[in-house]
Coordinates of C-alpha atoms in Angstrom, one line a residue:
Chain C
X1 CA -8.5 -42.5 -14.0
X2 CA -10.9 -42.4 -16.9
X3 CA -9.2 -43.0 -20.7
X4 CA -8.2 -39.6 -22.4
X5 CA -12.0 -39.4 -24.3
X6 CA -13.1 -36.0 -22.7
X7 CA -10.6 -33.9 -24.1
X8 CA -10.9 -35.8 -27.9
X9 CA -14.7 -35.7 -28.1
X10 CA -15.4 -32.8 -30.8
X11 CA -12.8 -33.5 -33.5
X12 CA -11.4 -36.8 -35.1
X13 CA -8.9 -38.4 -33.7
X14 CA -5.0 -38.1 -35.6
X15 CA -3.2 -39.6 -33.7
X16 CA -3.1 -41.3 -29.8
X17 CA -2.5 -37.9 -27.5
X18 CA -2.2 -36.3 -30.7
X19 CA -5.2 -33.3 -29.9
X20 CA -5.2 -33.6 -26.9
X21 CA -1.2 -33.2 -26.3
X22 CA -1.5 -29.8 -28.5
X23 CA -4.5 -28.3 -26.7
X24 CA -2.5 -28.8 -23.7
X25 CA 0.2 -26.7 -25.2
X26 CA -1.5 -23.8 -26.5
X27 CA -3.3 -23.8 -23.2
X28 CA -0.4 -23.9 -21.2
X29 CA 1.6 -21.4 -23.5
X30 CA -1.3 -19.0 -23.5
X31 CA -1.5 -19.0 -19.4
X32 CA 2.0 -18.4 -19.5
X33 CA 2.1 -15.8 -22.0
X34 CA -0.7 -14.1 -20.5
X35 CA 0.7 -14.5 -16.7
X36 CA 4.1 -13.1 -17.4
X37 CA 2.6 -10.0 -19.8
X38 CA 0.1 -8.9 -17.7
X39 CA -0.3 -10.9 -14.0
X40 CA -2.4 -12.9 -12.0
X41 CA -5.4 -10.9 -12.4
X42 CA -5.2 -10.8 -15.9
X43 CA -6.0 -14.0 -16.4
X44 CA -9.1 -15.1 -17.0
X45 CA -10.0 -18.3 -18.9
X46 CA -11.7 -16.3 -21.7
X47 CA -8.2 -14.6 -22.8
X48 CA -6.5 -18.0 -22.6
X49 CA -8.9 -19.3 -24.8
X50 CA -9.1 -16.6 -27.1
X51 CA -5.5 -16.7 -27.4
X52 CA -4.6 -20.7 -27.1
X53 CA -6.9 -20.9 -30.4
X54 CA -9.5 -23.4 -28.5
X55 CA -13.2 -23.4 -27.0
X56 CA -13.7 -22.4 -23.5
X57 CA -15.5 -25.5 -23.2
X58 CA -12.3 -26.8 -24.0
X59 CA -10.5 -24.9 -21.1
X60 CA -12.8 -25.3 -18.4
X61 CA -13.5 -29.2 -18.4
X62 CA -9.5 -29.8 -18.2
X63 CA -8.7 -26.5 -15.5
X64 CA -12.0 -25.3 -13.8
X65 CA -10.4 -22.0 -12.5
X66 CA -8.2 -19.6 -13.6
X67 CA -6.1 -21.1 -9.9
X68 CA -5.6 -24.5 -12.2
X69 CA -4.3 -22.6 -15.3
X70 CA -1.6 -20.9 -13.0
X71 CA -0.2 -24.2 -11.3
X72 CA 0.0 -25.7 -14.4
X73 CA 1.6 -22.6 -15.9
X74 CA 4.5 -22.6 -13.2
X75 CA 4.9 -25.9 -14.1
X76 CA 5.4 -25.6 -17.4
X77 CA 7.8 -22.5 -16.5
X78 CA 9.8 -24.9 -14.2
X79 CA 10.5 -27.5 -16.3
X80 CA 11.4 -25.2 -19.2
X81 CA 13.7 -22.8 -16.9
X82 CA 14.3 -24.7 -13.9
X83 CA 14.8 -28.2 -14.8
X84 CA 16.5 -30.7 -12.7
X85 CA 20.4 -30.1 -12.8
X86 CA 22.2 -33.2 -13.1
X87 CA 25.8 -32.4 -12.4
X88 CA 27.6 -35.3 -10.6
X89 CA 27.7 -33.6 -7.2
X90 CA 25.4 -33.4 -4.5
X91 CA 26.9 -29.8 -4.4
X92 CA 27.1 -29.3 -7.9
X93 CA 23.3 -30.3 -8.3
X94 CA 22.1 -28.1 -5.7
X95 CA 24.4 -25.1 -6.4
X96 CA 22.6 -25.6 -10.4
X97 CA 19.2 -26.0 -9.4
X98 CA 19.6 -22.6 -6.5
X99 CA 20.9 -20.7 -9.3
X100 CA 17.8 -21.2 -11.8
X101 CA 15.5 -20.0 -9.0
X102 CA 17.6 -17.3 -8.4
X103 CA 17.8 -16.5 -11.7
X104 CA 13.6 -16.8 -12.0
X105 CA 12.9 -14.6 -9.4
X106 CA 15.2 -12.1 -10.3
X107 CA 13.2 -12.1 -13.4
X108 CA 10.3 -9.0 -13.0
X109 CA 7.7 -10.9 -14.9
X110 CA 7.9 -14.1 -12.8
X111 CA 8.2 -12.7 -9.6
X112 CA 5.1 -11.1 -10.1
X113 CA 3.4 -14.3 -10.7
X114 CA 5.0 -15.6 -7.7
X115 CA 3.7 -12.9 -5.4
X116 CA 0.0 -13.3 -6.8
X117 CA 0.6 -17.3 -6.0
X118 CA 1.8 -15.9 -2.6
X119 CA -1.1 -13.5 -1.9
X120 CA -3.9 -16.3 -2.7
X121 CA -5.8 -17.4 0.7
X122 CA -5.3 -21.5 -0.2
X123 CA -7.1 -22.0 3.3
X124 CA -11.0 -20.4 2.0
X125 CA -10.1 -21.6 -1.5
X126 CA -9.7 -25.5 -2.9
X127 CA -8.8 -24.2 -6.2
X128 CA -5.6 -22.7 -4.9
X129 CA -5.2 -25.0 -2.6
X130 CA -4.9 -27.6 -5.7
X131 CA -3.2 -25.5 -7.7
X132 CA -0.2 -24.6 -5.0
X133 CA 0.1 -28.6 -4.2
X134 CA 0.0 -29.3 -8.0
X135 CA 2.9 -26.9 -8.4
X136 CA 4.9 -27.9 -5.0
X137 CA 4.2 -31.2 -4.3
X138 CA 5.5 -32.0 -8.5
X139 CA 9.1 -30.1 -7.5
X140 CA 9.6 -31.6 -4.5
X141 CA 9.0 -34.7 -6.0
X142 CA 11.4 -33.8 -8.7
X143 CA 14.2 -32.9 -6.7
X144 CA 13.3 -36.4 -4.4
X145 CA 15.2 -38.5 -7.3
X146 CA 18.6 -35.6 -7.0
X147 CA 18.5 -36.5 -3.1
X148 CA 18.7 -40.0 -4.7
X149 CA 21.3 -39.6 -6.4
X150 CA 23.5 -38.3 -4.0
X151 CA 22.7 -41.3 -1.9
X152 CA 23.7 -43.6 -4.3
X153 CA 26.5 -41.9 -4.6
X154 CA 27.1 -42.5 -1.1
X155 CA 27.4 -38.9 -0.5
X156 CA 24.4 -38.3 2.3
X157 CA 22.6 -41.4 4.3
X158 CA 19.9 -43.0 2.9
X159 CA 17.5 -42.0 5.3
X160 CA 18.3 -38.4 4.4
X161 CA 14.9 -35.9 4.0
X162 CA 14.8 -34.8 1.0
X163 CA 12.1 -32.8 1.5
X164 CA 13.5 -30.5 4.0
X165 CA 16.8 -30.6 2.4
X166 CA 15.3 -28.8 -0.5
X167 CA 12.8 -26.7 1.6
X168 CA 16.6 -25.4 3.3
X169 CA 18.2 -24.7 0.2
X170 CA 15.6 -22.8 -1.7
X171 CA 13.1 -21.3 1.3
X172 CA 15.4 -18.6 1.9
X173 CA 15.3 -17.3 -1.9
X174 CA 11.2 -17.0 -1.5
X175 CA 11.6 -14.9 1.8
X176 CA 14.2 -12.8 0.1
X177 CA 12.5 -12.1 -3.3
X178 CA 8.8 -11.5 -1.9
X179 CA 9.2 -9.8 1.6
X180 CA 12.8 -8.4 3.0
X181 CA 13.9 -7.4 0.1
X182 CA 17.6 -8.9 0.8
X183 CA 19.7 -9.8 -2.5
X184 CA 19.2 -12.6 -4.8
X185 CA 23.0 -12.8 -6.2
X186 CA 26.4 -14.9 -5.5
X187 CA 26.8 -14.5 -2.4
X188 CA 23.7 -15.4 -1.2
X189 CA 23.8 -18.7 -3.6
X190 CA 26.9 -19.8 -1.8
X191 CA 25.6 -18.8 1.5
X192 CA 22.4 -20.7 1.4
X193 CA 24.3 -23.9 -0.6
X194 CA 26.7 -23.8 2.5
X195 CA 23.5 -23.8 5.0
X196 CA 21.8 -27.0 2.9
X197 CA 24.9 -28.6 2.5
X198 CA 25.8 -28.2 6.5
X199 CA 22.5 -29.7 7.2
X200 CA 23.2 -33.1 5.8
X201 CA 26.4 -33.2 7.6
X202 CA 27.9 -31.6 4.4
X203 CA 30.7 -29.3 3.2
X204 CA 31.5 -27.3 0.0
X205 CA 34.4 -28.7 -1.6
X206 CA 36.0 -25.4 -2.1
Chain G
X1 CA 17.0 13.7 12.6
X2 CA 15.4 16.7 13.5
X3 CA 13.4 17.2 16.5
X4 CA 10.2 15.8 17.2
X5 CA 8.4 19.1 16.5
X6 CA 5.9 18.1 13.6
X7 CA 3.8 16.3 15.4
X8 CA 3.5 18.4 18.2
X9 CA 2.7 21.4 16.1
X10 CA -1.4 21.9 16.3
X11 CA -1.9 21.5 20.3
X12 CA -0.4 22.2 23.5
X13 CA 2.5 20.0 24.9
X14 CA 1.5 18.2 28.4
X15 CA 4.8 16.3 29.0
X16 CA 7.6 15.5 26.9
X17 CA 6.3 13.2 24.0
X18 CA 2.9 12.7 25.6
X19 CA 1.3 13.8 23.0
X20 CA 3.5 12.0 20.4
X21 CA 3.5 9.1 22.0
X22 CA -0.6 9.1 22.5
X23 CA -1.0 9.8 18.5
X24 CA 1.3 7.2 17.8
X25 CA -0.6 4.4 20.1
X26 CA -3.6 5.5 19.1
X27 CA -2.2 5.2 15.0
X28 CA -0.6 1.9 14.8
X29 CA -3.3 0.2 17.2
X30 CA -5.6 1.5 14.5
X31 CA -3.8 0.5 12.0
X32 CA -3.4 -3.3 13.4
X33 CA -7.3 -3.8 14.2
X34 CA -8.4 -2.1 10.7
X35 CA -5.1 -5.0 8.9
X36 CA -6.3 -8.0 10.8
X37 CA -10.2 -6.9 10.5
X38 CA -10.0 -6.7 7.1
X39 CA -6.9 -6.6 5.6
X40 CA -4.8 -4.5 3.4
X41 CA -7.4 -3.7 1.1
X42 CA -9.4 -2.1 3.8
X43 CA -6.3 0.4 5.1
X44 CA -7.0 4.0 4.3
X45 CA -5.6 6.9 5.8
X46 CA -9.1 8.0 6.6
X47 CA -10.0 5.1 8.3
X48 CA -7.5 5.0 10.6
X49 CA -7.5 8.4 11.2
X50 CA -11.3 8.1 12.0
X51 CA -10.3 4.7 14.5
X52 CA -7.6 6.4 15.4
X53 CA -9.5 9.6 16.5
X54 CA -7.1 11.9 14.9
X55 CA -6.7 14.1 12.0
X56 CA -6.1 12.5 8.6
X57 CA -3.3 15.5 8.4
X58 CA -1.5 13.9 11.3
X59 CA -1.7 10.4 10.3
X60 CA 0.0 11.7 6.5
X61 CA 2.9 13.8 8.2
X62 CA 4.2 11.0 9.8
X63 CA 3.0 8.0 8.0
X64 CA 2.9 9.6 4.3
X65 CA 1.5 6.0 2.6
X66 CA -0.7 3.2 3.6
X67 CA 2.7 1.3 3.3
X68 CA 4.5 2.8 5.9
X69 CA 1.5 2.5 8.2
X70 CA 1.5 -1.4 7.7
X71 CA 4.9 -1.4 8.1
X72 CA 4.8 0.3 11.8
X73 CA 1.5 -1.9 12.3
X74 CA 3.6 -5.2 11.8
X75 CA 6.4 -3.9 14.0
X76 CA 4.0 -3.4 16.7
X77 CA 2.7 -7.0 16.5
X78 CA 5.8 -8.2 16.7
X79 CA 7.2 -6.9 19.7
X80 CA 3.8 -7.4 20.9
X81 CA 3.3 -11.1 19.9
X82 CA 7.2 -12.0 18.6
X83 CA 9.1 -10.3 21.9
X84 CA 12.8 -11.6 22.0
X85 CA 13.4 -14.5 23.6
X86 CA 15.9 -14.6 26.7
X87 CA 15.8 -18.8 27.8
X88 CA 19.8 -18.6 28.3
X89 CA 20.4 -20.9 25.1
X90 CA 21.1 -20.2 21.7
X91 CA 19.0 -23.7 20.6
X92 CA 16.0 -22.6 23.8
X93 CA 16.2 -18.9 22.2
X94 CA 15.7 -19.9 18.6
X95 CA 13.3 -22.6 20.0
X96 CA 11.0 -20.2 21.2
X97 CA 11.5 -17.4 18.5
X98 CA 10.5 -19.9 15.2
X99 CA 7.3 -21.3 18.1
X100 CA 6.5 -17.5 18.5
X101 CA 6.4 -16.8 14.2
X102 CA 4.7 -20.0 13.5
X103 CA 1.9 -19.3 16.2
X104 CA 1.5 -15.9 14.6
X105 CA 1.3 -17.7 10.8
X106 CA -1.2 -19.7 12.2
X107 CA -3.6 -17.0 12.9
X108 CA -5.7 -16.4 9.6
X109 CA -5.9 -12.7 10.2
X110 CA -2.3 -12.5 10.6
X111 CA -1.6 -14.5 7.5
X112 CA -3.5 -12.5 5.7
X113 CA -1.9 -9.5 6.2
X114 CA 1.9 -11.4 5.7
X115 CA 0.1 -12.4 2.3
X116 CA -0.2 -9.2 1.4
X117 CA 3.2 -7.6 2.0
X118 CA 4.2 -10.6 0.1
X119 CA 1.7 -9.1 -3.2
X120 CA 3.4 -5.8 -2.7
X121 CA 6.3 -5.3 -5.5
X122 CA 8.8 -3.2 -3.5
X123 CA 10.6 -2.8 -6.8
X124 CA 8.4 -0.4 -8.3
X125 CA 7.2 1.5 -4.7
X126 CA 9.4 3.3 -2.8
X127 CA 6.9 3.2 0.2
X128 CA 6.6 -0.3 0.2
X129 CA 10.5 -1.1 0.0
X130 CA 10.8 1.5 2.8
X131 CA 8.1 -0.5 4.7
X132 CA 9.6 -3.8 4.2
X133 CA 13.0 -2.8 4.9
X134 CA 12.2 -0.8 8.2
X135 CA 10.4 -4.4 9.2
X136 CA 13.0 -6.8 7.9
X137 CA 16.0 -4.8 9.4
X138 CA 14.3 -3.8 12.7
X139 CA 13.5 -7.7 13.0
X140 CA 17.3 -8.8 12.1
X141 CA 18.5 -5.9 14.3
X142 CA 17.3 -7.5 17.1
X143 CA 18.0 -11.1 16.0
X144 CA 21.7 -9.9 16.3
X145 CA 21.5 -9.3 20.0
X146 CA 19.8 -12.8 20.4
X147 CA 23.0 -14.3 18.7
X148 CA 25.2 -12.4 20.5
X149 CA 24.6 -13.3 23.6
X150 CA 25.0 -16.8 22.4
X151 CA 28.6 -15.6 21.1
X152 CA 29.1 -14.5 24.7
X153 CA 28.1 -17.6 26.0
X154 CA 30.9 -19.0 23.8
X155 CA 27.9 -21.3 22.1
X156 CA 29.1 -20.0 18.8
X157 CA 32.1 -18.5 17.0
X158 CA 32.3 -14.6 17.3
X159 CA 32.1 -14.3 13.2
X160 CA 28.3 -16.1 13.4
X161 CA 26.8 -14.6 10.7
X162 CA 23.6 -13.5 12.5
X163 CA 21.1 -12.4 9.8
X164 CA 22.0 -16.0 8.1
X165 CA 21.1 -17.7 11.0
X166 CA 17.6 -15.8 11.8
X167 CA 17.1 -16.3 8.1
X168 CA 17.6 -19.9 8.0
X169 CA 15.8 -20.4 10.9
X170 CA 13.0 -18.8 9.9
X171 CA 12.5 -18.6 5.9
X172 CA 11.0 -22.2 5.8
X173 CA 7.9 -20.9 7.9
X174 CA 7.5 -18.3 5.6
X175 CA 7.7 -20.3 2.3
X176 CA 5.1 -22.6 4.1
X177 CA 2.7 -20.2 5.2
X178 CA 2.9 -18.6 1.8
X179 CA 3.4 -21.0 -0.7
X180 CA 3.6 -24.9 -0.3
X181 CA 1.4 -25.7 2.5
X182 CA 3.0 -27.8 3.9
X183 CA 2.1 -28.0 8.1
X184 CA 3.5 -25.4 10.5
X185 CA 3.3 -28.0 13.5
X186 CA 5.8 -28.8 16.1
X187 CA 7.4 -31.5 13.9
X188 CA 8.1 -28.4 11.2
X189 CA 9.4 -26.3 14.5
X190 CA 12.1 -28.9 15.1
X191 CA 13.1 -30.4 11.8
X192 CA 14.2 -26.0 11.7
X193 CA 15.8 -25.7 14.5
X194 CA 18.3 -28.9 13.8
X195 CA 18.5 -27.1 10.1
X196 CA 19.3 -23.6 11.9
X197 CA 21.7 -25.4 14.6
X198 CA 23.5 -27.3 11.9
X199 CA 24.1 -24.0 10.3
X200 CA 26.6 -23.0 12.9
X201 CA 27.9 -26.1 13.7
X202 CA 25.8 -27.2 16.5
X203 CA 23.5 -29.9 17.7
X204 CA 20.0 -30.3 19.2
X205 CA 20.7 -31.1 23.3
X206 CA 18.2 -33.9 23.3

């Protein structure tokens, strides 16, 4: 990795990350702002300039396609409303962390987002393809350390996949909210939780 | 359900449903080559009325949206492509079910087309919800005989909850395909199958 002098180079420097930590803000917050008002094909990197406060120039040299701003959107979106539950529980973290993504995908404005990542062709497109990895491979990884957890709690075996264990909890959500239309409430929460849990040789408590 | 006089109405009658069932062939295999050619974007009534070699007046009577035409289009693939499996095991059934989606997710011209049911916001459409739904509940519907028979068998308690199943099974292909990227191999195929088997309490025979 080079040092953090590309994104510093036009105004004086304030303090280390200083700049460049706030430009990453208002960029981010301007993606999301625009995603959630107006979609996926509103975005262009133009209007998040325009409305972050910064040069295109700016925009462009850190996320070369409108594909970058989105993944790095969600992500901001996921740690802000979906961060990592840390509850004591194997159960109780999973049951916490279902119940945000529920809750975002119930949500009009994000589900739309999540249907324009949905519809993008990653296989004719590196851009998407980057920006769905970005997004995936950084919650997977999150929700690696919870499956730790739980395993240092002595609560699964270490050789547990976390991966999959987290692909079983929270696939069926995806399905529901962007093709058969199934609900996204309690009982499907409980449901699904059952199904992860019952997969690492697991049952609820209650 | 009235009878099946619409669709009769502007010719002569050569034997019971011939004609009905000749539009009908000739409408959804239309529809299907005009999706995988060149995807939702490129369905019009007109054009498939003009593959189909029918009036565009026939095609609206009984398939009033572009929606409701995908929706018998994917139905036809599936029992085409995705026929119900019969192996005489619950784990062989599911087995080759999850094989038959994930070969069909493979094909770029059928992903395509899942990508863009996925786009569709079924909340604001009534077409499109009724076009997911008659998929989804069609393909559940005969899920339920697959894990019945395994009920008979005795494989699995009567109270299965059969739509869970099919859903667990088969949601993490979807996700895949449609989001995360992660590989639709034979590893992927398995790693479900234990998931799904787990689900009801049952193990992998080898």
């Amino acid at each position: 990795m080079q040092e953090d002098a590309v994104d510093e180079s036009s105004e004086p420097k304030r303090r280390p990350g200083g700049r460049s930590a706030r430009v990453y803000d208002a960029v981010v917050d301007a993606t999301l702002a625009i995603l959630l008002e107006h979609g996926y094909h509103g975005l262009t990197i133009r209007a998040v300039a325009r409305t972050a406060g910064v040069a295109e120039t700016t925009v462009y040299r850190r996320w070369p396609t409108p594909n970058h701003l989105t993944a790095a959107a969600l992500l901001e979106l996921a740690e802000r409303d979906n961060p990592l539950p840390e509850t004591g529980s194997l159960e109780g973290d999973l049951r916490a962390l279902l119940g945000q993504i529920v809750a975002l995908l119930n949500r009009p404005e994000v589900l739309r987002v999540v249907r324009s990542a949905a519809a993008l062709d990653h296989r004719d497109d590196e851009s998407v393809l980057a920006g769905k990895n970005a997004f995936f491979s950084s919650r997977f990884a999150s929700a690696t350390s919870l499956v730790g957890r739980a395993v240092e709690r002595q609560e699964i075996p270490p050789d547990t996949d976390a991966d999959l264990l987290i692909e079983t909890l929270v696939a069926p959500a995806y399905m529901r909210a962007l093709l058969s239309n199934r609900p996204l409430d309690q009982t499907f929460i409980e449901d699904s939780l059952r199904v992860a849990l019952a997969s690492v040789g697991r049952r609820c408590a209650d």
